[in-house]
Amino acid sequence: VVLMPKCSDWDKLPSVVESTAVLSDGSGSVYFLGAMNGGKRPLDKDQMRKKAERQLGGEILGGNETERNGYQGIKGMLDGSIFLPRMKVEVFHVEERFCILGCAPASMGADPSADVDRALEKAEEDIFYNSFKIGPKPSGWFGF
């Protein structure tokens, strides 16, 4: 579960990952959430990175360990995707669910003098990342 900012433009990846990418009306930043069945076998950080790269059509630079709600994942920078802009991503594999979370702030890579509301951008990003919850599947739940 994650809160997406208000948007008038959204899209889905042409991929097996169920996803939504939105362009924030407020800051102009791009936010992304994707999920799919990840299989029963646990994935190490390199396997998570490679699986996410296949789904996103790009390369994840970094792949450092991260944690959300007590669950381990990886984080890095998506680069060269044919579907999405350069963005910060986090990847998790929890109880057969494979989740990708991403944000490309409007100011990332922009000229420092560009007209970007950095305070709004930061507030949106904080709400987005702080709202993301991953955990065990509730009993009787079949989705991901």
mmCIF file of N, CA and C in Angstrom:
data_model
loop_
_atom_site.group_PDB
_atom_site.id
_atom_site.type_symbol
_atom_site.label_atom_id
_atom_site.label_comp_id
_atom_site.label_asym_id
_atom_site.label_seq_id
_atom_site.Cartn_x
_atom_site.Cartn_y
_atom_site.Cartn_z
ATOM 1 N N VAL A 1 0.848 -1.171 0.000
ATOM 2 C CA VAL A 1 0.000 0.000 0.000
ATOM 3 C C VAL A 1 0.889 1.228 0.000
ATOM 4 N N VAL A 2 0.510 2.230 -0.807
ATOM 5 C CA VAL A 2 1.246 3.495 -0.822
ATOM 6 C C VAL A 2 0.291 4.606 -1.235
ATOM 7 N N LEU A 3 0.476 5.801 -0.695
ATOM 8 C CA LEU A 3 -0.309 6.967 -1.097
ATOM 9 C C LEU A 3 0.390 7.645 -2.266
ATOM 10 N N MET A 4 -0.328 7.808 -3.369
ATOM 11 C CA MET A 4 0.196 8.513 -4.535
ATOM 12 C C MET A 4 -0.273 9.959 -4.464
ATOM 13 N N PRO A 5 0.528 10.907 -4.939
ATOM 14 C CA PRO A 5 0.074 12.299 -4.942
ATOM 15 C C PRO A 5 -1.036 12.507 -5.976
ATOM 16 N N LYS A 6 -1.795 13.585 -5.798
ATOM 17 C CA LYS A 6 -2.850 13.924 -6.746
ATOM 18 C C LYS A 6 -2.224 14.124 -8.121
ATOM 19 N N CYS A 7 -2.880 13.544 -9.129
ATOM 20 C CA CYS A 7 -2.317 13.623 -10.466
ATOM 21 C C CYS A 7 -3.429 13.662 -11.501
ATOM 22 N N SER A 8 -3.092 14.148 -12.677
ATOM 23 C CA SER A 8 -4.036 14.115 -13.791
ATOM 24 C C SER A 8 -3.505 13.196 -14.886
ATOM 25 N N ASP A 9 -2.275 12.729 -14.719
ATOM 26 C CA ASP A 9 -1.641 11.886 -15.730
ATOM 27 C C ASP A 9 -1.049 10.654 -15.058
ATOM 28 N N TRP A 10 -1.392 9.467 -15.532
ATOM 29 C CA TRP A 10 -0.844 8.231 -14.998
ATOM 30 C C TRP A 10 -0.705 7.228 -16.126
ATOM 31 N N ASP A 11 0.119 6.229 -15.895
ATOM 32 C CA ASP A 11 0.393 5.240 -16.929
ATOM 33 C C ASP A 11 0.754 3.918 -16.280
ATOM 34 N N LYS A 12 0.752 2.863 -17.078
ATOM 35 C CA LYS A 12 1.172 1.530 -16.637
ATOM 36 C C LYS A 12 2.313 1.072 -17.545
ATOM 37 N N LEU A 13 3.206 0.287 -17.004
ATOM 38 C CA LEU A 13 4.308 -0.252 -17.808
ATOM 39 C C LEU A 13 3.817 -1.379 -18.704
ATOM 40 N N PRO A 14 4.349 -1.491 -19.910
ATOM 41 C CA PRO A 14 4.055 -2.668 -20.735
ATOM 42 C C PRO A 14 4.929 -3.833 -20.258
ATOM 43 N N SER A 15 4.582 -4.385 -19.099
ATOM 44 C CA SER A 15 5.397 -5.392 -18.434
ATOM 45 C C SER A 15 4.469 -6.315 -17.648
ATOM 46 N N VAL A 16 4.994 -7.431 -17.170
ATOM 47 C CA VAL A 16 4.171 -8.330 -16.366
ATOM 48 C C VAL A 16 3.946 -7.779 -14.959
ATOM 49 N N VAL A 17 4.724 -6.785 -14.553
ATOM 50 C CA VAL A 17 4.529 -6.188 -13.245
ATOM 51 C C VAL A 17 3.283 -5.291 -13.311
ATOM 52 N N GLU A 18 2.364 -5.472 -12.349
ATOM 53 C CA GLU A 18 1.198 -4.590 -12.242
ATOM 54 C C GLU A 18 1.714 -3.276 -11.675
ATOM 55 N N SER A 19 1.491 -2.168 -12.379
ATOM 56 C CA SER A 19 2.121 -0.931 -11.942
ATOM 57 C C SER A 19 1.283 0.294 -12.261
ATOM 58 N N THR A 20 1.626 1.360 -11.572
ATOM 59 C CA THR A 20 1.082 2.675 -11.849
ATOM 60 C C THR A 20 2.208 3.685 -11.688
ATOM 61 N N ALA A 21 2.336 4.560 -12.662
ATOM 62 C CA ALA A 21 3.283 5.674 -12.603
ATOM 63 C C ALA A 21 2.467 6.942 -12.751
ATOM 64 N N VAL A 22 2.653 7.899 -11.835
ATOM 65 C CA VAL A 22 1.890 9.136 -11.868
ATOM 66 C C VAL A 22 2.815 10.340 -11.946
ATOM 67 N N LEU A 23 2.306 11.384 -12.580
ATOM 68 C CA LEU A 23 2.991 12.676 -12.631
ATOM 69 C C LEU A 23 2.236 13.599 -11.692
ATOM 70 N N SER A 24 2.861 13.995 -10.601
ATOM 71 C CA SER A 24 2.219 14.803 -9.573
ATOM 72 C C SER A 24 1.771 16.151 -10.128
ATOM 73 N N ASP A 25 0.513 16.506 -9.841
ATOM 74 C CA ASP A 25 0.005 17.825 -10.223
ATOM 75 C C ASP A 25 0.726 18.928 -9.462
ATOM 76 N N GLY A 26 1.118 18.656 -8.217
ATOM 77 C CA GLY A 26 1.731 19.676 -7.380
ATOM 78 C C GLY A 26 3.166 19.992 -7.734
ATOM 79 N N SER A 27 4.015 18.973 -7.745
ATOM 80 C CA SER A 27 5.457 19.210 -7.909
ATOM 81 C C SER A 27 5.993 18.866 -9.296
ATOM 82 N N GLY A 28 5.237 18.096 -10.062
ATOM 83 C CA GLY A 28 5.746 17.641 -11.361
ATOM 84 C C GLY A 28 6.667 16.440 -11.249
ATOM 85 N N SER A 29 6.764 15.846 -10.054
ATOM 86 C CA SER A 29 7.589 14.661 -9.838
ATOM 87 C C SER A 29 6.845 13.419 -10.318
ATOM 88 N N VAL A 30 7.600 12.366 -10.646
ATOM 89 C CA VAL A 30 7.017 11.094 -11.067
ATOM 90 C C VAL A 30 7.130 10.108 -9.907
ATOM 91 N N TYR A 31 6.013 9.405 -9.625
ATOM 92 C CA TYR A 31 5.971 8.388 -8.578
ATOM 93 C C TYR A 31 5.544 7.072 -9.200
ATOM 94 N N PHE A 32 6.106 5.968 -8.701
ATOM 95 C CA PHE A 32 5.876 4.659 -9.311
ATOM 96 C C PHE A 32 5.702 3.595 -8.236
ATOM 97 N N LEU A 33 4.743 2.691 -8.453
ATOM 98 C CA LEU A 33 4.606 1.493 -7.638
ATOM 99 C C LEU A 33 4.287 0.337 -8.568
ATOM 100 N N GLY A 34 5.038 -0.743 -8.437
ATOM 101 C CA GLY A 34 4.796 -1.946 -9.224
ATOM 102 C C GLY A 34 4.836 -3.155 -8.316
ATOM 103 N N ALA A 35 4.012 -4.166 -8.622
ATOM 104 C CA ALA A 35 3.984 -5.394 -7.822
ATOM 105 C C ALA A 35 3.673 -6.575 -8.718
ATOM 106 N N MET A 36 4.198 -7.719 -8.355
ATOM 107 C CA MET A 36 3.935 -8.951 -9.092
ATOM 108 C C MET A 36 4.205 -10.143 -8.183
ATOM 109 N N ASN A 37 3.789 -11.325 -8.623
ATOM 110 C CA ASN A 37 4.121 -12.541 -7.913
ATOM 111 C C ASN A 37 5.620 -12.751 -8.065
ATOM 112 N N GLY A 38 6.307 -12.918 -6.943
ATOM 113 C CA GLY A 38 7.756 -13.054 -6.985
ATOM 114 C C GLY A 38 8.262 -14.464 -6.835
ATOM 115 N N GLY A 39 7.377 -15.423 -6.666
ATOM 116 C CA GLY A 39 7.814 -16.799 -6.482
ATOM 117 C C GLY A 39 8.125 -17.098 -5.026
ATOM 118 N N LYS A 40 8.191 -18.391 -4.705
ATOM 119 C CA LYS A 40 8.377 -18.829 -3.318
ATOM 120 C C LYS A 40 9.825 -18.773 -2.845
ATOM 121 N N ARG A 41 10.769 -18.890 -3.779
ATOM 122 C CA ARG A 41 12.181 -18.913 -3.374
ATOM 123 C C ARG A 41 12.641 -17.516 -2.982
ATOM 124 N N PRO A 42 13.323 -17.387 -1.844
ATOM 125 C CA PRO A 42 13.845 -16.080 -1.440
ATOM 126 C C PRO A 42 14.852 -15.566 -2.481
ATOM 127 N N LEU A 43 14.904 -14.256 -2.645
ATOM 128 C CA LEU A 43 15.836 -13.643 -3.581
ATOM 129 C C LEU A 43 16.886 -12.864 -2.814
ATOM 130 N N ASP A 44 18.162 -12.999 -3.216
ATOM 131 C CA ASP A 44 19.191 -12.175 -2.602
ATOM 132 C C ASP A 44 19.169 -10.805 -3.295
ATOM 133 N N LYS A 45 20.010 -9.882 -2.819
ATOM 134 C CA LYS A 45 19.930 -8.520 -3.345
ATOM 135 C C LYS A 45 20.294 -8.440 -4.827
ATOM 136 N N ASP A 46 21.203 -9.261 -5.302
ATOM 137 C CA ASP A 46 21.554 -9.243 -6.719
ATOM 138 C C ASP A 46 20.404 -9.780 -7.576
ATOM 139 N N GLN A 47 19.736 -10.824 -7.099
ATOM 140 C CA GLN A 47 18.587 -11.370 -7.827
ATOM 141 C C GLN A 47 17.438 -10.364 -7.868
ATOM 142 N N MET A 48 17.204 -9.645 -6.751
ATOM 143 C CA MET A 48 16.158 -8.619 -6.725
ATOM 144 C C MET A 48 16.476 -7.510 -7.726
ATOM 145 N N ARG A 49 17.737 -7.077 -7.765
ATOM 146 C CA ARG A 49 18.150 -6.021 -8.686
ATOM 147 C C ARG A 49 17.921 -6.451 -10.130
ATOM 148 N N LYS A 50 18.361 -7.666 -10.476
ATOM 149 C CA LYS A 50 18.220 -8.150 -11.852
ATOM 150 C C LYS A 50 16.751 -8.309 -12.255
ATOM 151 N N LYS A 51 15.921 -8.811 -11.331
ATOM 152 C CA LYS A 51 14.500 -8.985 -11.627
ATOM 153 C C LYS A 51 13.834 -7.624 -11.853
ATOM 154 N N ALA A 52 14.167 -6.651 -11.022
ATOM 155 C CA ALA A 52 13.606 -5.302 -11.175
ATOM 156 C C ALA A 52 14.079 -4.668 -12.485
ATOM 157 N N GLU A 53 15.335 -4.860 -12.837
ATOM 158 C CA GLU A 53 15.849 -4.309 -14.098
ATOM 159 C C GLU A 53 15.079 -4.855 -15.294
ATOM 160 N N ARG A 54 14.781 -6.155 -15.284
ATOM 161 C CA ARG A 54 14.010 -6.753 -16.383
ATOM 162 C C ARG A 54 12.628 -6.117 -16.485
ATOM 163 N N GLN A 55 11.984 -5.891 -15.349
ATOM 164 C CA GLN A 55 10.630 -5.338 -15.357
ATOM 165 C C GLN A 55 10.605 -3.860 -15.730
ATOM 166 N N LEU A 56 11.637 -3.123 -15.361
ATOM 167 C CA LEU A 56 11.661 -1.676 -15.590
ATOM 168 C C LEU A 56 12.347 -1.290 -16.899
ATOM 169 N N GLY A 57 12.998 -2.238 -17.542
ATOM 170 C CA GLY A 57 13.668 -1.949 -18.809
ATOM 171 C C GLY A 57 14.842 -1.008 -18.668
ATOM 172 N N GLY A 58 15.590 -1.131 -17.580
ATOM 173 C CA GLY A 58 16.752 -0.274 -17.355
ATOM 174 C C GLY A 58 17.729 -0.947 -16.409
ATOM 175 N N GLU A 59 18.680 -0.177 -15.933
ATOM 176 C CA GLU A 59 19.707 -0.680 -15.018
ATOM 177 C C GLU A 59 19.544 0.006 -13.672
ATOM 178 N N ILE A 60 19.695 -0.755 -12.580
ATOM 179 C CA ILE A 60 19.650 -0.169 -11.243
ATOM 180 C C ILE A 60 21.080 -0.020 -10.752
ATOM 181 N N LEU A 61 21.486 1.228 -10.589
ATOM 182 C CA LEU A 61 22.813 1.542 -10.091
ATOM 183 C C LEU A 61 22.765 1.533 -8.572
ATOM 184 N N GLY A 62 23.721 0.903 -7.948
ATOM 185 C CA GLY A 62 23.746 0.827 -6.488
ATOM 186 C C GLY A 62 23.279 -0.528 -6.013
ATOM 187 N N GLY A 63 22.043 -0.629 -5.638
ATOM 188 C CA GLY A 63 21.524 -1.884 -5.093
ATOM 189 C C GLY A 63 21.919 -2.082 -3.644
ATOM 190 N N ASN A 64 22.018 -0.968 -2.890
ATOM 191 C CA ASN A 64 22.364 -1.043 -1.473
ATOM 192 C C ASN A 64 21.183 -1.564 -0.661
ATOM 193 N N GLU A 65 21.479 -2.163 0.470
ATOM 194 C CA GLU A 65 20.417 -2.712 1.310
ATOM 195 C C GLU A 65 19.614 -1.592 1.960
ATOM 196 N N THR A 66 18.306 -1.847 2.109
ATOM 197 C CA THR A 66 17.410 -0.921 2.801
ATOM 198 C C THR A 66 16.387 -1.738 3.567
ATOM 199 N N GLU A 67 15.582 -1.083 4.393
ATOM 200 C CA GLU A 67 14.584 -1.781 5.202
ATOM 201 C C GLU A 67 13.325 -0.927 5.316
ATOM 202 N N ARG A 68 12.177 -1.579 5.244
ATOM 203 C CA ARG A 68 10.875 -0.937 5.474
ATOM 204 C C ARG A 68 10.034 -1.898 6.294
ATOM 205 N N ASN A 69 9.422 -1.398 7.341
ATOM 206 C CA ASN A 69 8.559 -2.211 8.200
ATOM 207 C C ASN A 69 9.246 -3.502 8.650
ATOM 208 N N GLY A 70 10.547 -3.475 8.826
ATOM 209 C CA GLY A 70 11.273 -4.658 9.274
ATOM 210 C C GLY A 70 11.633 -5.628 8.163
ATOM 211 N N TYR A 71 11.319 -5.311 6.917
ATOM 212 C CA TYR A 71 11.609 -6.187 5.783
ATOM 213 C C TYR A 71 12.781 -5.623 4.986
ATOM 214 N N GLN A 72 13.685 -6.514 4.590
ATOM 215 C CA GLN A 72 14.887 -6.125 3.860
ATOM 216 C C GLN A 72 14.601 -5.992 2.363
ATOM 217 N N GLY A 73 15.244 -5.034 1.755
ATOM 218 C CA GLY A 73 15.151 -4.836 0.318
ATOM 219 C C GLY A 73 16.413 -4.169 -0.172
ATOM 220 N N ILE A 74 16.343 -3.625 -1.378
ATOM 221 C CA ILE A 74 17.472 -2.888 -1.935
ATOM 222 C C ILE A 74 16.989 -1.538 -2.434
ATOM 223 N N LYS A 75 17.919 -0.594 -2.545
ATOM 224 C CA LYS A 75 17.599 0.703 -3.125
ATOM 225 C C LYS A 75 18.732 1.115 -4.047
ATOM 226 N N GLY A 76 18.387 1.878 -5.053
ATOM 227 C CA GLY A 76 19.378 2.348 -6.004
ATOM 228 C C GLY A 76 18.757 3.372 -6.934
ATOM 229 N N MET A 77 19.438 3.629 -8.031
ATOM 230 C CA MET A 77 18.989 4.610 -9.010
ATOM 231 C C MET A 77 18.715 3.899 -10.325
ATOM 232 N N LEU A 78 17.468 3.989 -10.801
ATOM 233 C CA LEU A 78 17.115 3.424 -12.097
ATOM 234 C C LEU A 78 17.681 4.332 -13.178
ATOM 235 N N ASP A 79 18.381 3.737 -14.115
ATOM 236 C CA ASP A 79 19.002 4.503 -15.186
ATOM 237 C C ASP A 79 18.754 3.803 -16.515
ATOM 238 N N GLY A 80 18.517 4.581 -17.549
ATOM 239 C CA GLY A 80 18.418 4.031 -18.904
ATOM 240 C C GLY A 80 17.151 3.274 -19.196
ATOM 241 N N SER A 81 16.101 3.461 -18.389
ATOM 242 C CA SER A 81 14.851 2.748 -18.638
ATOM 243 C C SER A 81 14.173 3.303 -19.886
ATOM 244 N N ILE A 82 13.641 2.400 -20.689
ATOM 245 C CA ILE A 82 12.918 2.840 -21.875
ATOM 246 C C ILE A 82 11.491 3.254 -21.512
ATOM 247 N N PHE A 83 11.050 2.974 -20.276
ATOM 248 C CA PHE A 83 9.688 3.273 -19.842
ATOM 249 C C PHE A 83 9.597 4.434 -18.862
ATOM 250 N N LEU A 84 10.573 4.566 -17.976
ATOM 251 C CA LEU A 84 10.500 5.518 -16.867
ATOM 252 C C LEU A 84 11.694 6.462 -16.875
ATOM 253 N N PRO A 85 11.536 7.650 -16.264
ATOM 254 C CA PRO A 85 12.680 8.559 -16.153
ATOM 255 C C PRO A 85 13.685 8.012 -15.140
ATOM 256 N N ARG A 86 14.840 8.620 -15.101
ATOM 257 C CA ARG A 86 15.827 8.281 -14.071
ATOM 258 C C ARG A 86 15.160 8.522 -12.722
ATOM 259 N N MET A 87 15.151 7.502 -11.862
ATOM 260 C CA MET A 87 14.466 7.645 -10.580
ATOM 261 C C MET A 87 15.106 6.800 -9.493
ATOM 262 N N LYS A 88 14.885 7.240 -8.258
ATOM 263 C CA LYS A 88 15.301 6.472 -7.087
ATOM 264 C C LYS A 88 14.303 5.332 -6.923
ATOM 265 N N VAL A 89 14.787 4.107 -6.716
ATOM 266 C CA VAL A 89 13.898 2.957 -6.562
ATOM 267 C C VAL A 89 14.258 2.143 -5.323
ATOM 268 N N GLU A 90 13.245 1.484 -4.784
ATOM 269 C CA GLU A 90 13.416 0.509 -3.714
ATOM 270 C C GLU A 90 12.713 -0.760 -4.171
ATOM 271 N N VAL A 91 13.308 -1.916 -3.880
ATOM 272 C CA VAL A 91 12.782 -3.204 -4.337
ATOM 273 C C VAL A 91 12.700 -4.148 -3.143
ATOM 274 N N PHE A 92 11.549 -4.850 -3.032
ATOM 275 C CA PHE A 92 11.335 -5.787 -1.930
ATOM 276 C C PHE A 92 10.752 -7.083 -2.462
ATOM 277 N N HIS A 93 11.101 -8.200 -1.792
ATOM 278 C CA HIS A 93 10.503 -9.499 -2.083
ATOM 279 C C HIS A 93 10.059 -10.070 -0.743
ATOM 280 N N VAL A 94 8.739 -10.017 -0.507
ATOM 281 C CA VAL A 94 8.176 -10.426 0.775
ATOM 282 C C VAL A 94 7.033 -11.398 0.523
ATOM 283 N N GLU A 95 7.156 -12.598 1.065
ATOM 284 C CA GLU A 95 6.113 -13.618 0.986
ATOM 285 C C GLU A 95 5.515 -13.728 -0.422
ATOM 286 N N GLU A 96 6.371 -14.009 -1.376
ATOM 287 C CA GLU A 96 5.997 -14.241 -2.774
ATOM 288 C C GLU A 96 5.565 -12.974 -3.518
ATOM 289 N N ARG A 97 5.636 -11.817 -2.878
ATOM 290 C CA ARG A 97 5.297 -10.567 -3.551
ATOM 291 C C ARG A 97 6.574 -9.807 -3.862
ATOM 292 N N PHE A 98 6.665 -9.337 -5.090
ATOM 293 C CA PHE A 98 7.819 -8.571 -5.552
ATOM 294 C C PHE A 98 7.327 -7.154 -5.797
ATOM 295 N N CYS A 99 7.856 -6.183 -5.050
ATOM 296 C CA CYS A 99 7.384 -4.800 -5.122
ATOM 297 C C CYS A 99 8.518 -3.852 -5.489
ATOM 298 N N ILE A 100 8.190 -2.889 -6.343
ATOM 299 C CA ILE A 100 9.137 -1.852 -6.748
ATOM 300 C C ILE A 100 8.484 -0.511 -6.463
ATOM 301 N N LEU A 101 9.196 0.345 -5.766
ATOM 302 C CA LEU A 101 8.727 1.665 -5.377
ATOM 303 C C LEU A 101 9.714 2.675 -5.948
ATOM 304 N N GLY A 102 9.230 3.755 -6.569
ATOM 305 C CA GLY A 102 10.162 4.702 -7.152
ATOM 306 C C GLY A 102 9.671 6.127 -7.161
ATOM 307 N N CYS A 103 10.636 7.054 -7.194
ATOM 308 C CA CYS A 103 10.330 8.481 -7.251
ATOM 309 C C CYS A 103 11.406 9.195 -8.066
ATOM 310 N N ALA A 104 10.946 10.037 -8.991
ATOM 311 C CA ALA A 104 11.845 10.898 -9.759
ATOM 312 C C ALA A 104 11.439 12.337 -9.475
ATOM 313 N N PRO A 105 12.073 12.972 -8.469
ATOM 314 C CA PRO A 105 11.721 14.356 -8.157
ATOM 315 C C PRO A 105 11.933 15.257 -9.378
ATOM 316 N N ALA A 106 11.052 16.236 -9.553
ATOM 317 C CA ALA A 106 11.158 17.147 -10.689
ATOM 318 C C ALA A 106 12.502 17.876 -10.695
ATOM 319 N N SER A 107 13.059 18.113 -9.513
ATOM 320 C CA SER A 107 14.324 18.850 -9.434
ATOM 321 C C SER A 107 15.547 17.984 -9.705
ATOM 322 N N MET A 108 15.379 16.650 -9.734
ATOM 323 C CA MET A 108 16.521 15.766 -9.921
ATOM 324 C C MET A 108 17.131 15.995 -11.305
ATOM 325 N N GLY A 109 18.342 16.447 -11.324
ATOM 326 C CA GLY A 109 19.031 16.706 -12.586
ATOM 327 C C GLY A 109 18.665 18.027 -13.229
ATOM 328 N N ALA A 110 17.762 18.787 -12.591
ATOM 329 C CA ALA A 110 17.353 20.072 -13.167
ATOM 330 C C ALA A 110 18.356 21.159 -12.820
ATOM 331 N N ASP A 111 18.360 22.190 -13.616
ATOM 332 C CA ASP A 111 19.165 23.372 -13.352
ATOM 333 C C ASP A 111 18.741 23.918 -11.977
ATOM 334 N N PRO A 112 19.691 24.238 -11.093
ATOM 335 C CA PRO A 112 19.337 24.743 -9.759
ATOM 336 C C PRO A 112 18.447 25.985 -9.790
ATOM 337 N N SER A 113 18.459 26.728 -10.889
ATOM 338 C CA SER A 113 17.615 27.919 -10.984
ATOM 339 C C SER A 113 16.230 27.592 -11.542
ATOM 340 N N ALA A 114 15.958 26.321 -11.854
ATOM 341 C CA ALA A 114 14.652 25.925 -12.399
ATOM 342 C C ALA A 114 13.553 26.222 -11.391
ATOM 343 N N ASP A 115 12.387 26.565 -11.909
ATOM 344 C CA ASP A 115 11.242 26.908 -11.075
ATOM 345 C C ASP A 115 10.581 25.627 -10.550
ATOM 346 N N VAL A 116 11.108 25.111 -9.434
ATOM 347 C CA VAL A 116 10.586 23.897 -8.812
ATOM 348 C C VAL A 116 10.310 24.211 -7.353
ATOM 349 N N ASP A 117 9.133 23.852 -6.887
ATOM 350 C CA ASP A 117 8.787 24.048 -5.480
ATOM 351 C C ASP A 117 9.404 22.896 -4.693
ATOM 352 N N ARG A 118 10.622 23.103 -4.249
ATOM 353 C CA ARG A 118 11.358 22.039 -3.573
ATOM 354 C C ARG A 118 10.732 21.631 -2.240
ATOM 355 N N ALA A 119 10.083 22.562 -1.542
ATOM 356 C CA ALA A 119 9.426 22.224 -0.278
ATOM 357 C C ALA A 119 8.241 21.290 -0.540
ATOM 358 N N LEU A 120 7.434 21.578 -1.565
ATOM 359 C CA LEU A 120 6.317 20.710 -1.924
ATOM 360 C C LEU A 120 6.830 19.358 -2.396
ATOM 361 N N GLU A 121 7.870 19.389 -3.202
ATOM 362 C CA GLU A 121 8.485 18.158 -3.704
ATOM 363 C C GLU A 121 8.926 17.264 -2.539
ATOM 364 N N LYS A 122 9.593 17.845 -1.556
ATOM 365 C CA LYS A 122 10.069 17.106 -0.379
ATOM 366 C C LYS A 122 8.888 16.567 0.429
ATOM 367 N N ALA A 123 7.851 17.378 0.621
ATOM 368 C CA ALA A 123 6.678 16.941 1.383
ATOM 369 C C ALA A 123 5.988 15.770 0.692
ATOM 370 N N GLU A 124 5.803 15.856 -0.626
ATOM 371 C CA GLU A 124 5.195 14.750 -1.372
ATOM 372 C C GLU A 124 6.010 13.474 -1.244
ATOM 373 N N GLU A 125 7.317 13.620 -1.404
ATOM 374 C CA GLU A 125 8.199 12.452 -1.339
ATOM 375 C C GLU A 125 8.155 11.811 0.049
ATOM 376 N N ASP A 126 8.152 12.631 1.098
ATOM 377 C CA ASP A 126 8.077 12.106 2.466
ATOM 378 C C ASP A 126 6.780 11.339 2.681
ATOM 379 N N ILE A 127 5.651 11.910 2.238
ATOM 380 C CA ILE A 127 4.356 11.240 2.395
ATOM 381 C C ILE A 127 4.356 9.926 1.631
ATOM 382 N N PHE A 128 4.845 9.951 0.390
ATOM 383 C CA PHE A 128 4.883 8.763 -0.454
ATOM 384 C C PHE A 128 5.676 7.642 0.217
ATOM 385 N N TYR A 129 6.935 7.915 0.570
ATOM 386 C CA TYR A 129 7.781 6.869 1.147
ATOM 387 C C TYR A 129 7.304 6.441 2.537
ATOM 388 N N ASN A 130 6.857 7.381 3.367
ATOM 389 C CA ASN A 130 6.405 7.034 4.716
ATOM 390 C C ASN A 130 5.102 6.254 4.705
ATOM 391 N N SER A 131 4.317 6.384 3.634
ATOM 392 C CA SER A 131 3.044 5.661 3.570
ATOM 393 C C SER A 131 3.207 4.225 3.085
ATOM 394 N N PHE A 132 4.349 3.896 2.469
ATOM 395 C CA PHE A 132 4.534 2.564 1.905
ATOM 396 C C PHE A 132 4.593 1.522 3.019
ATOM 397 N N LYS A 133 3.707 0.560 2.935
ATOM 398 C CA LYS A 133 3.671 -0.527 3.916
ATOM 399 C C LYS A 133 3.788 -1.850 3.190
ATOM 400 N N ILE A 134 4.695 -2.663 3.662
ATOM 401 C CA ILE A 134 4.847 -4.011 3.142
ATOM 402 C C ILE A 134 4.900 -4.939 4.338
ATOM 403 N N GLY A 135 4.322 -6.094 4.209
ATOM 404 C CA GLY A 135 4.314 -7.018 5.315
ATOM 405 C C GLY A 135 3.705 -8.333 4.900
ATOM 406 N N PRO A 136 3.458 -9.193 5.867
ATOM 407 C CA PRO A 136 2.892 -10.502 5.522
ATOM 408 C C PRO A 136 1.496 -10.370 4.933
ATOM 409 N N LYS A 137 1.145 -11.302 4.065
ATOM 410 C CA LYS A 137 -0.202 -11.327 3.486
ATOM 411 C C LYS A 137 -1.203 -11.640 4.588
ATOM 412 N N PRO A 138 -2.329 -10.924 4.600
ATOM 413 C CA PRO A 138 -3.379 -11.287 5.554
ATOM 414 C C PRO A 138 -3.920 -12.679 5.216
ATOM 415 N N SER A 139 -4.387 -13.380 6.195
ATOM 416 C CA SER A 139 -4.938 -14.712 6.009
ATOM 417 C C SER A 139 -6.075 -14.681 4.972
ATOM 418 N N GLY A 140 -6.032 -15.588 4.013
ATOM 419 C CA GLY A 140 -7.074 -15.674 3.006
ATOM 420 C C GLY A 140 -6.917 -14.696 1.858
ATOM 421 N N TRP A 141 -5.844 -13.918 1.812
ATOM 422 C CA TRP A 141 -5.612 -12.918 0.775
ATOM 423 C C TRP A 141 -4.918 -13.569 -0.399
ATOM 424 N N PHE A 142 -5.414 -13.341 -1.607
ATOM 425 C CA PHE A 142 -4.854 -13.992 -2.785
ATOM 426 C C PHE A 142 -4.073 -13.045 -3.670
ATOM 427 N N GLY A 143 -4.222 -11.738 -3.508
ATOM 428 C CA GLY A 143 -3.537 -10.784 -4.375
ATOM 429 C C GLY A 143 -2.131 -10.519 -3.925
ATOM 430 N N PHE A 144 -1.481 -9.590 -4.605
ATOM 431 C CA PHE A 144 -0.170 -9.162 -4.173
ATOM 432 C C PHE A 144 -0.183 -7.672 -4.051
#
